[in-house]
Every structure is written in C-alpha cells, then in structure tokens.
Amino acid sequence: MTILVLIALSFSAAIAQGKSKFLGNVIGGSVPANFGNYWNQVTPENGGKWGSVQNSQNSFNWGEADVAYNWAKSNGAIFKYHTLVWGSQEPGWIGSLSNDAKKTAVTAWINAIKAHFSSIDLIDVVNEALHAPASYREALGGSGSTGWDWIVWAFTQARSAFPSAKLLINEYGIINDSNEARQYLEIINILKSRNLIDGIGIQCHQFNVNSLSAASAKSVLDQLGAAGLPIYSSEFDANGNSEADQATIYQRIFPPIWEHSSVKGVTLWGYITGTTWKDGTGIVEQNGNERQAMTWLKQYIASH
Ligand SMILES: *[C@@H]1O[C@H](CO)[C@@H](O)[C@H](O)[C@H]1NC(C)=O
C-alpha cells in the first residue's frame, strides 16, 4: 500500500522536484489539469500585468493573478509576480496624468500588490527596460544622474514594499546578444551597488533561441554571471519546422542554460500546444500526449 502511494506521488511530481533549480511555467485564466505533473514554479501569464489588473484606475481585478498565486501556494511551488513597471500593457489612463499623479499611481499600484499577496517569492520589478521602457519613466526620475534613475526608484519602492521577496529585472534579446547583455549589465550593476537587486531575468523566447548556438548562449551567461547574481531564464520557449526540429533546439539550448552555475531556475512561457503565446512552442498536446521536446526534457532533467 505504502509503495503504491509512493509510486503514485513520484509519478505526478514536478520534473525538477528535489533539484537545486526550479522548472516553472505560466498559468493563464485556469490551471491545466496536468500542471503539477511538470512544474514547481508559477508566473501569471498576463494576470499580474498592470493594464490587466487596473484597467480602470478605481478598481483592481486580481482574478487571474489569484489563480496562479493560489495554485502555487497550495502546491508548494515558487510564485513569481510579473510585473511592476513595464512600457507594454500599461493601463490606458496613465498617459493623461500629470507626472506627480503618475508617480502616485505607480506607488499605489505597488502598494496594492503588497496588500493583496502575502507571500511573493520573486518579482519582476522592471520588465524590458531596454526594449519597452515605461512611458511614465520621467515621472519616476527619468535618466537622472545614474542614467537609469527611474529604475533605481522602482527597485527602491519594491525593496521597501517586499522586503522578503527576491527582486529581479527581466529583459528579452539578451541570451543571443553580448552587446545587449553589456548594456543590461550597466543597469544591473547600478542596482547591485545599491543592494536593490537579487537576480537577473533573461526571457529566452523562441525568436532569441531557435537559431542560437550553445556556445553563444554559454558565453552570454558567463558574461552576466560575472555580476555575481543568480540568473533566471524567465520566459523560455522554442519552436522549429517540426516536432523533431523543436526537440533538437531544446537539446542544443536547454543544457547550457540549465547547467550554468549562475542559473537558479527556468520558467517556460506556456507548454500546451495551441494555447501558447508563440505558435508551435507547445511541448504537450491538448490530449496530454507529450511531444519529443518534453520527452527529452524530462529525461534530461532527471539525469542532471
Ligand atoms: C537577438 O535577437 C533580437 C530579437 O530579440 C534581434 O533583434 C537581434 O538582432 C539578435 N542579436 C544577434 C546578435 O543576433
């Protein structure tokens, strides 16, 4: 009897259960039935974005973020909040406010998250500072003396609101580009010298990894690793011309990320075919059949 229960438990455990790094995924409007069979970290896919939560200034809609948070907390998974300050999917009303009112609104937004969620593990404080900086950044201090004062302001607010969360920055176009990585490190080092940042998020979407070599990925990870902070591959996905091609990309790019000593976790951006942000990035079919990339991923993590 005990043996049967143990077999059932180990069969449904997350892929990276018991490993020193997490392997997570996003949750949208509802939790897929097989989510717990694979993942031990959760990011709300869209439900934590400012424009989604506070579409009108006087009301907060936490419904979708709560689905992800509640699943994480009831299943012992790590929860990441995504995201506080970002230039995409902002609420429409922010643009017409005065700078003072913008700053007050961002402060209220951060405090509302703090009031709603009692235990956030990781937070993407500023998303896409290089590629999609917040439209309201002047209101938060603009470039200022550091060149990135608005980001310093955001992390200072976040540190004070969430003293026990790990504060991350998040960006795309880094894993495939050492010049972008160098610019990203300038911001990271400004935050690090003020003890405001706990980790580096690199998204690793299909448009950055599909044709990337393992050597280039490793080289950028080494470059970022020199900052001495944990690295999180935060929005990983890959697609190819066929199921086998997708599996080949996973086999080439996933190991240099997972095996890098600075990398502490990988979050995939969706996994069920037909429901992912980028077409063809699913690794499990809607009927539950696992594609080759998933078959490979499970055995790879089990043996690393
Ligand atoms: C990296 O990917 C971005 C797209 O996010 C692309 O614009 C850029 O040219 C790529 N960099 C290199 C060095 O290939």
mmCIF file of N, CA and C and ligand atoms in Angstrom, residues 172-173 176-177 207-208, ligand 1:
data_model
loop_
_atom_site.group_PDB
_atom_site.id
_atom_site.type_symbol
_atom_site.label_atom_id
_atom_site.label_comp_id
_atom_site.label_asym_id
_atom_site.label_seq_id
_atom_site.Cartn_x
_atom_site.Cartn_y
_atom_site.Cartn_z
ATOM 1 N N TYR A 172 14.276 40.774 -22.758
ATOM 2 C CA TYR A 172 14.485 39.833 -23.875
ATOM 3 C C TYR A 172 15.669 40.298 -24.727
ATOM 4 N N GLY A 173 16.033 39.471 -25.689
ATOM 5 C CA GLY A 173 17.116 39.847 -26.602
ATOM 6 C C GLY A 173 18.492 39.891 -25.943
ATOM 7 N N ASN A 176 21.009 36.047 -26.769
ATOM 8 C CA ASN A 176 21.579 35.928 -28.125
ATOM 9 C C ASN A 176 22.454 37.115 -28.497
ATOM 10 N N ASP A 177 22.776 38.007 -27.534
ATOM 11 C CA ASP A 177 23.388 39.263 -27.960
ATOM 12 C C ASP A 177 24.293 39.839 -26.866
ATOM 13 N N PHE A 207 12.309 33.586 -30.546
ATOM 14 C CA PHE A 207 12.990 34.455 -31.521
ATOM 15 C C PHE A 207 14.433 34.746 -31.106
ATOM 16 N N ASN A 208 14.801 34.420 -29.873
ATOM 17 C CA ASN A 208 16.186 34.562 -29.438
ATOM 18 C C ASN A 208 16.946 33.240 -29.371
HETATM 19 C C1 LIG B 1 18.956 38.870 -30.888
HETATM 20 O O1 LIG B 1 17.558 38.805 -31.046
HETATM 21 C C2 LIG B 1 16.945 40.062 -31.311
HETATM 22 C C3 LIG B 1 15.448 39.874 -31.281
HETATM 23 O O2 LIG B 1 15.003 39.858 -29.944
HETATM 24 C C4 LIG B 1 17.449 40.596 -32.632
HETATM 25 O O3 LIG B 1 16.873 41.842 -32.925
HETATM 26 C C5 LIG B 1 18.964 40.736 -32.546
HETATM 27 O O4 LIG B 1 19.470 41.150 -33.781
HETATM 28 C C6 LIG B 1 19.617 39.402 -32.138
HETATM 29 N N1 LIG B 1 21.043 39.638 -31.897
HETATM 30 C C7 LIG B 1 22.003 38.949 -32.511
HETATM 31 C C8 LIG B 1 23.401 39.309 -32.167
HETATM 32 O O5 LIG B 1 21.749 38.073 -33.313
#
